[in-house]
Amino acid sequence: MANDHATATNVPVPYSTGDSNITETTIAEMRELAARYPVGRSALLPMLHLVQSVEGRVTPEGIEACADVLGLTGAEVSAVATFYTMYKRRPVGEYHVGVCTNTLCAVMGGDLIFERLKSHLDVGNDETTEDGKITLEHIECNAACDYAPVMTVNWEFFDDMTPESATQLVDDLRDGTEVKSPRGATICSWREAERVLAGFPDGRADEGPTGGKASLAGLRLARERNWTAPNGSSNGSAPAPLDAVPGPRPEDQPGKESQAVNGDDSRKEN
């Protein structure tokens, strides 16, 4: 059973493994991050992501390295690392798979997806498969309710998921099949994603659209029906037509519906 796995949350993880991957190169990159801010300690969050990119988690050695570079105490760094859920104190697999189980996603099937994946992968929450490929976690609102239920893989969105599409997704990840987010991004490894979050781009920031059909449905309807915003100006001028409003146009940002939902998004408009 899942609770018997060595990665279960009730099994202690050594405070230090004694085999840190933090090198002088990592320290130099930490200093580079600190130099980007008027006050160096503002770089702590990206520095912790950098630690995860080389260690696979936030390690004691990583905490001490951040503290030394920023002139903080280990306790101050640890307080931040244990506050935010994106920083992991346990080893993370090659792919971090998150299932949103907050209200709307849960109602739309997120709870079923999470239960199916726990059974399919034979792991519990915040546990990693025996092959080290998948770490499964239920996560709170991803601010993508228009695509509920949503999942993430290394923080890339997968929209309109079902238990069936979710199991196929994790199987593809474990098999080494190239996987793309419905929004266009190619899924990289956990450590590669953490390096991007640390502030070292991988050159693929423009993969995929900036907005999908569901997100832009309201804008499309407003243009089709010639809706305008109330005139709040003090000079009595008429509101600008929607065609003159800057920003992405629905026809320019087609997005991609997931395999679970066809191109008809009328259920969301209703």
XYZ file of C-alpha atoms in Angstrom:
270
model
C 0.000 0.000 0.000
C 1.010 3.623 -0.487
C 1.643 4.228 3.197
C 4.301 1.517 3.202
C 6.510 3.251 0.650
C 9.847 4.639 1.714
C 8.743 8.022 0.397
C 5.672 8.214 2.634
C 5.311 11.394 4.633
C 5.565 9.570 7.966
C 9.063 8.275 7.149
C 11.737 10.741 8.310
C 14.129 12.195 5.778
C 17.705 12.699 6.985
C 18.456 16.312 7.840
C 21.537 16.140 5.663
C 22.503 13.499 3.128
C 26.130 14.578 3.097
C 26.287 14.580 -0.702
C 25.292 18.138 -1.599
C 25.390 19.162 -5.261
C 25.907 22.836 -4.426
C 29.146 23.933 -6.076
C 31.045 27.165 -6.495
C 29.103 27.636 -9.717
C 25.854 27.498 -7.742
C 27.188 30.017 -5.229
C 28.192 32.329 -8.086
C 24.685 32.092 -9.525
C 23.224 32.885 -6.102
C 25.361 36.014 -5.970
C 24.192 36.887 -9.481
C 20.585 36.626 -8.326
C 21.241 38.770 -5.260
C 22.829 41.460 -7.454
C 19.603 41.814 -9.434
C 17.825 43.423 -6.480
C 18.365 46.715 -4.659
C 18.282 44.720 -1.421
C 19.993 41.354 -1.779
C 17.684 39.434 0.545
C 14.872 40.011 -1.972
C 16.551 37.275 -4.024
C 15.825 34.584 -1.436
C 12.793 33.132 -3.219
C 14.527 32.586 -6.580
C 17.616 31.364 -4.725
C 15.566 28.637 -3.060
C 14.284 27.572 -6.478
C 17.906 27.436 -7.618
C 18.703 25.181 -4.669
C 15.886 22.863 -5.734
C 17.203 22.809 -9.292
C 20.533 21.367 -8.138
C 19.461 19.399 -5.049
C 15.963 18.234 -5.991
C 14.658 19.793 -2.778
C 15.585 22.471 -0.258
C 18.409 20.853 1.685
C 20.125 22.044 4.866
C 23.226 22.767 2.782
C 21.105 24.864 0.442
C 19.638 26.809 3.336
C 23.076 27.555 4.737
C 24.387 28.588 1.313
C 21.526 31.071 0.861
C 22.110 32.405 4.365
C 25.839 32.898 3.755
C 25.317 34.746 0.462
C 22.584 37.021 1.834
C 23.985 37.586 5.301
C 20.992 35.944 6.960
C 20.733 33.257 9.603
C 19.825 29.714 8.719
C 16.674 30.136 10.803
C 15.561 33.114 8.700
C 16.022 31.187 5.462
C 14.375 28.073 6.870
C 11.364 30.133 7.968
C 10.782 31.148 4.353
C 11.499 27.697 2.918
C 8.948 26.075 5.224
C 6.266 28.728 4.647
C 5.743 28.324 0.889
C 4.470 24.983 -0.415
C 6.452 25.206 -3.665
C 9.612 24.602 -1.641
C 10.008 20.913 -0.867
C 11.896 19.408 2.030
C 11.576 15.890 0.624
C 13.108 14.634 -2.618
C 10.866 15.297 -5.619
C 10.601 12.940 -8.561
C 11.451 13.804 -12.137
C 7.915 15.131 -12.542
C 5.881 16.876 -9.873
C 2.212 16.178 -10.631
C -0.269 18.417 -8.862
C -4.029 17.883 -8.806
C -6.175 20.850 -7.821
C -8.727 19.777 -5.217
C -10.044 23.204 -4.319
C -13.771 23.885 -4.541
C -14.527 24.232 -8.246
C -11.970 21.683 -9.430
C -13.186 19.243 -6.775
C -16.803 19.651 -7.886
C -15.806 19.221 -11.534
C -13.891 16.008 -10.831
C -10.597 16.928 -9.169
C -11.220 14.667 -6.178
C -11.933 11.715 -8.493
C -8.765 12.430 -10.468
C -6.659 12.549 -7.319
C -8.093 9.288 -5.991
C -7.574 7.594 -9.360
C -3.937 8.697 -9.536
C -3.205 7.580 -5.987
C -4.508 4.146 -6.862
C -2.904 4.046 -10.316
C 0.526 5.136 -9.069
C 0.235 3.326 -5.710
C 1.280 6.424 -3.778
C -0.338 8.804 -1.338
C -0.251 12.576 -1.131
C 3.260 14.051 -1.358
C 4.760 10.659 -2.167
C 6.983 9.549 -5.018
C 6.698 6.438 -7.142
C 9.309 3.739 -6.608
C 10.914 4.484 -9.983
C 11.467 8.098 -8.900
C 9.475 9.452 -11.831
C 6.315 10.946 -10.309
C 5.674 12.879 -7.120
C 1.927 13.296 -6.567
C 0.438 16.141 -4.561
C -3.001 17.641 -4.138
C -2.720 21.393 -4.470
C -4.904 24.374 -3.768
C -6.423 26.813 -6.244
C -4.344 27.304 -9.385
C -6.370 30.352 -10.509
C -7.482 28.448 -13.611
C -11.117 27.829 -12.692
C -12.269 28.387 -16.288
C -10.495 25.121 -17.160
C -11.542 23.072 -14.122
C -10.549 20.459 -13.233
C -6.897 21.315 -13.753
C -3.634 19.552 -13.066
C -0.051 20.725 -13.263
C 3.143 18.948 -14.247
C 6.176 20.854 -13.000
C 3.808 23.861 -12.756
C 2.622 23.687 -16.382
C -1.172 23.538 -16.715
C -3.240 20.633 -18.003
C -6.831 21.711 -18.505
C -10.258 20.034 -18.406
C -8.823 16.785 -17.117
C -10.585 13.497 -16.437
C -9.453 10.415 -14.489
C -8.742 8.719 -17.821
C -6.699 11.557 -19.323
C -4.852 11.983 -16.022
C -3.739 8.344 -15.926
C -2.663 8.515 -19.564
C -0.661 11.647 -18.776
C 1.331 10.085 -15.942
C 1.872 6.916 -17.980
C 3.345 8.979 -20.819
C 5.617 10.790 -18.381
C 6.864 7.533 -16.890
C 7.410 6.013 -20.345
C 9.548 8.922 -21.488
C 7.064 10.091 -24.115
C 7.373 13.783 -24.964
C 4.462 15.570 -23.349
C 3.160 19.041 -24.112
C 0.804 21.118 -22.016
C -2.513 21.872 -23.765
C -1.301 25.468 -23.631
C 1.751 24.611 -25.713
C 4.736 24.236 -23.395
C 6.910 21.128 -23.659
C 7.240 19.462 -20.262
C 10.772 19.450 -18.915
C 12.096 17.852 -15.738
C 11.371 19.157 -12.240
C 14.919 20.431 -11.831
C 14.906 22.175 -15.203
C 11.617 23.881 -14.324
C 13.021 24.997 -10.978
C 15.993 26.589 -12.701
C 13.623 28.626 -14.867
C 11.713 29.722 -11.767
C 15.024 30.747 -10.239
C 15.421 33.265 -13.045
C 17.564 31.469 -15.610
C 15.399 31.240 -18.783
C 15.528 28.183 -21.002
C 14.560 30.081 -24.155
C 11.089 28.572 -24.406
C 8.994 31.252 -22.687
C 6.927 31.916 -25.808
C 5.767 28.340 -26.364
C 1.996 28.247 -26.653
C -0.669 30.965 -26.598
C -1.007 33.668 -23.975
C -4.689 32.955 -23.445
C -7.030 30.112 -24.307
C -10.630 29.974 -25.538
C -12.203 29.690 -22.114
C -10.198 32.574 -20.661
C -11.132 34.846 -23.568
C -14.792 33.780 -23.896
C -16.087 36.911 -22.188
C -14.057 39.190 -24.439
C -15.284 37.346 -27.528
C -18.927 37.598 -26.468
C -18.568 41.293 -25.684
C -17.196 41.992 -29.151
C -19.827 39.872 -30.871
C -22.668 41.615 -28.999
C -21.125 45.082 -28.995
C -21.089 45.315 -25.209
C -19.213 48.229 -23.713
C -18.065 49.057 -20.228
C -19.932 51.737 -18.266
C -18.666 55.220 -18.927
C -16.755 56.173 -15.797
C -14.892 59.116 -17.248
C -15.466 62.603 -15.880
C -15.405 64.320 -19.270
C -18.484 62.552 -20.583
C -16.669 60.967 -23.506
C -18.025 57.748 -24.932
C -16.258 54.498 -23.998
C -13.812 53.177 -26.507
C -15.116 50.392 -28.762
C -13.862 46.957 -27.811
C -12.027 46.656 -31.109
C -9.808 49.509 -29.922
C -9.062 47.947 -26.561
C -5.478 46.624 -26.449
C -4.741 43.035 -25.548
C -5.002 39.575 -27.080
C -7.871 38.909 -29.449
C -9.617 35.523 -29.214
C -8.969 34.753 -32.861
C -5.259 35.395 -32.336
C -5.042 33.171 -29.239
C -6.796 29.926 -30.204
C -5.485 27.870 -27.298
C -5.916 24.106 -27.203
C -8.766 22.223 -25.640
C -7.656 19.091 -23.814
C -8.369 15.618 -25.027
C -11.197 15.453 -22.520
C -13.265 18.318 -23.958
C -14.081 19.142 -27.561
C -13.850 22.584 -29.045
C -17.342 23.590 -27.885
C -16.925 25.763 -24.805
C -20.614 26.637 -24.508
C -20.845 24.975 -21.077
C -18.417 27.553 -19.718
C -20.208 30.481 -21.395
C -23.517 29.326 -19.932
